[in-house]
C-alpha cells in the first residue's frame, strides 16, 4: 500500500506543476516615444547580459514602449511578471502596462533613482492581470521618466503565468 500512496503523491505534484505554467511573452516591437538613444534593438533587451542601451531625456525626460505577445488567453492569465534590468544615471521613472479594455496606461511600479549598478526589478501582478492582455495576445509596456533623466537598460521579460 505504501508504493501506491507514493505514486499518487508524485502524480499530484506533477499535475499541480503542470497546472501553473509560465510562458514568456515574445517581444515584437520597441519604440522611443520621447527622448533619444544612440541605438536600441530588440535583441539588445532579450538577453540579461546583452549590450546596454542608454536613453537620454532632456527637460521632458524619456519614454519608451515595447509590444509583446502571448498565446495565453486573457481569461487564463493568473499572473504577469515584468522583469527588467536597468541602471539609472539620474532621475526617477514609472513602469506601466496598457489596460487592453480601456486603452489607459496603468502604473505598476515607481523606481526612485539613481542606482549605482545594473539591478533587476521584478513587478508581479496578480489582481486581474488578464486586463493587460489584448486581442491577439498583445501586451503593451512602457518605461517613462519623471522629468529629466538618463537610464541604461539591458533586459526586459514579461512572463505570463496560467
Short mmCIF file of C-alpha atoms in Angstrom, two decimals:
data_model
loop_
_atom_site.label_atom_id
_atom_site.label_comp_id
_atom_site.label_asym_id
_atom_site.label_seq_id
_atom_site.Cartn_x
_atom_site.Cartn_y
_atom_site.Cartn_z
CA UNK A 1 0.00 0.00 0.00
CA UNK A 2 2.92 2.39 0.59
CA UNK A 3 4.06 2.38 -3.09
CA UNK A 4 0.51 3.29 -4.23
CA UNK A 5 0.34 6.30 -1.91
CA UNK A 6 3.78 7.44 -3.03
CA UNK A 7 2.76 7.15 -6.70
CA UNK A 8 -0.42 9.15 -6.07
CA UNK A 9 1.54 11.86 -4.23
CA UNK A 10 4.08 12.13 -7.06
CA UNK A 11 1.30 12.27 -9.67
CA UNK A 12 -0.41 15.04 -7.65
CA UNK A 13 2.79 17.12 -7.59
CA UNK A 14 3.31 16.65 -11.34
CA UNK A 15 -0.28 17.67 -12.12
CA UNK A 16 -0.05 20.72 -9.85
CA UNK A 17 3.19 21.81 -11.52
CA UNK A 18 1.63 21.37 -14.97
CA UNK A 19 -1.38 23.48 -13.98
CA UNK A 20 0.79 26.54 -13.22
CA UNK A 21 2.89 27.23 -16.30
CA UNK A 22 4.82 30.31 -17.21
CA UNK A 23 5.06 31.43 -20.82
CA UNK A 24 7.42 34.23 -21.77
CA UNK A 25 5.75 36.85 -23.92
CA UNK A 26 7.67 37.40 -27.16
CA UNK A 27 8.96 40.94 -27.65
CA UNK A 28 7.92 42.14 -31.07
CA UNK A 29 8.47 45.90 -31.21
CA UNK A 30 10.22 48.68 -29.31
CA UNK A 31 9.88 52.42 -29.85
CA UNK A 32 11.33 55.57 -28.33
CA UNK A 33 8.32 57.75 -27.59
CA UNK A 34 10.20 60.67 -26.00
CA UNK A 35 13.90 61.38 -25.62
CA UNK A 36 16.62 59.76 -27.70
CA UNK A 37 19.10 56.92 -27.72
CA UNK A 38 22.18 56.15 -29.76
CA UNK A 39 20.97 52.64 -30.65
CA UNK A 40 18.30 50.24 -29.49
CA UNK A 41 17.32 46.87 -30.95
CA UNK A 42 15.03 44.12 -29.74
CA UNK A 43 17.99 41.76 -29.47
CA UNK A 44 19.57 44.23 -27.04
CA UNK A 45 16.90 43.72 -24.40
CA UNK A 46 16.19 39.99 -24.80
CA UNK A 47 19.30 38.72 -23.04
CA UNK A 48 20.19 39.66 -19.45
CA UNK A 49 23.86 40.02 -20.36
CA UNK A 50 23.32 41.84 -23.63
CA UNK A 51 24.63 45.26 -24.53
CA UNK A 52 23.05 48.06 -22.53
CA UNK A 53 21.32 50.86 -24.36
CA UNK A 54 21.19 54.31 -22.85
CA UNK A 55 18.17 56.56 -23.13
CA UNK A 56 18.52 60.29 -22.59
CA UNK A 57 15.72 62.68 -21.76
CA UNK A 58 16.11 66.44 -21.61
CA UNK A 59 13.69 68.65 -19.71
CA UNK A 60 10.76 66.46 -20.80
CA UNK A 61 12.51 63.21 -19.84
CA UNK A 62 12.19 59.96 -21.76
CA UNK A 63 9.60 57.31 -22.53
CA UNK A 64 9.98 54.05 -24.44
CA UNK A 65 7.50 51.33 -25.05
CA UNK A 66 7.55 47.70 -26.08
CA UNK A 67 4.93 45.43 -27.60
CA UNK A 68 4.97 41.78 -26.62
CA UNK A 69 2.73 38.86 -27.50
CA UNK A 70 1.48 35.78 -25.67
CA UNK A 71 -0.64 32.81 -26.67
CA UNK A 72 -2.31 32.66 -23.25
CA UNK A 73 -5.93 33.90 -23.48
CA UNK A 74 -6.72 36.82 -21.11
CA UNK A 75 -9.16 34.70 -19.08
CA UNK A 76 -6.40 32.17 -18.29
CA UNK A 77 -3.78 34.70 -17.11
CA UNK A 78 -3.24 34.26 -13.36
CA UNK A 79 -0.18 36.49 -13.02
CA UNK A 80 2.05 38.74 -15.10
CA UNK A 81 5.65 39.29 -14.07
CA UNK A 82 7.59 42.20 -15.51
CA UNK A 83 11.32 41.60 -15.09
CA UNK A 84 13.66 44.39 -16.08
CA UNK A 85 17.32 45.12 -15.54
CA UNK A 86 18.44 48.72 -15.52
CA UNK A 87 20.69 51.33 -14.01
CA UNK A 88 19.64 54.93 -13.79
CA UNK A 89 22.11 57.71 -14.23
CA UNK A 90 19.69 60.28 -12.86
CA UNK A 91 16.01 60.88 -12.27
CA UNK A 92 13.02 58.69 -11.46
CA UNK A 93 10.67 56.59 -13.58
CA UNK A 94 7.39 54.69 -13.79
CA UNK A 95 6.79 51.28 -15.33
CA UNK A 96 3.32 50.95 -16.88
CA UNK A 97 1.15 48.46 -18.75
CA UNK A 98 -1.71 49.38 -21.03
CA UNK A 99 -5.16 48.19 -19.94
CA UNK A 100 -6.43 46.38 -23.05
CA UNK A 101 -10.08 47.07 -22.14
CA UNK A 102 -9.82 50.82 -21.50
CA UNK A 103 -6.72 51.74 -23.52
CA UNK A 104 -5.37 53.62 -20.47
CA UNK A 105 -1.82 53.21 -19.17
CA UNK A 106 -1.70 51.89 -15.59
CA UNK A 107 1.39 52.50 -13.49
CA UNK A 108 2.63 49.28 -11.93
CA UNK A 109 5.85 50.44 -10.30
CA UNK A 110 7.78 53.60 -9.45
CA UNK A 111 11.56 53.47 -9.28
CA UNK A 112 13.45 56.15 -7.37
CA UNK A 113 16.91 56.73 -8.72
CA UNK A 114 19.84 56.79 -9.18
CA UNK A 115 21.06 53.25 -8.73
CA UNK A 116 24.78 52.62 -8.79
CA UNK A 117 24.79 49.31 -10.69
CA UNK A 118 22.58 47.30 -13.01
CA UNK A 119 19.77 45.83 -10.91
CA UNK A 120 16.83 43.53 -11.61
CA UNK A 121 13.36 44.86 -10.82
CA UNK A 122 10.51 42.35 -10.66
CA UNK A 123 6.91 43.50 -10.58
CA UNK A 124 4.39 40.65 -10.15
CA UNK A 125 0.78 41.49 -10.99
CA UNK A 126 -1.93 39.20 -9.63
CA UNK A 127 -5.01 41.45 -9.39
CA UNK A 128 -6.94 40.87 -12.64
CA UNK A 129 -3.79 40.59 -14.82
CA UNK A 130 -5.80 39.50 -17.88
CA UNK A 131 -6.84 43.15 -18.35
CA UNK A 132 -3.37 43.82 -19.76
CA UNK A 133 -3.65 41.16 -22.49
CA UNK A 134 -5.41 42.43 -25.60
CA UNK A 135 -6.66 40.93 -28.83
CA UNK A 136 -4.18 38.54 -30.38
CA UNK A 137 -2.37 38.30 -27.02
CA UNK A 138 -0.81 41.78 -27.25
CA UNK A 139 0.79 43.25 -24.12
CA UNK A 140 1.98 46.88 -24.17
CA UNK A 141 4.70 48.01 -21.73
CA UNK A 142 6.11 51.50 -21.10
CA UNK A 143 9.07 52.88 -19.13
CA UNK A 144 8.70 56.62 -18.58
CA UNK A 145 10.87 59.05 -16.67
CA UNK A 146 9.59 61.72 -14.33
CA UNK A 147 11.30 64.85 -15.61
CA UNK A 148 14.91 64.93 -16.85
CA UNK A 149 16.59 61.51 -16.67
CA UNK A 150 19.18 59.16 -18.13
CA UNK A 151 18.95 55.37 -17.91
CA UNK A 152 20.80 52.25 -19.02
CA UNK A 153 18.59 49.25 -19.86
CA UNK A 154 19.64 45.80 -20.98
CA UNK A 155 16.83 43.34 -20.22
CA UNK A 156 13.06 43.11 -20.33
CA UNK A 157 10.95 40.00 -19.92
CA UNK A 158 7.20 39.66 -19.49
CA UNK A 159 6.27 36.28 -18.04
CA UNK A 160 2.65 35.12 -18.23
CA UNK A 161 1.55 32.54 -15.66
CA UNK A 162 -1.55 30.37 -16.20
#
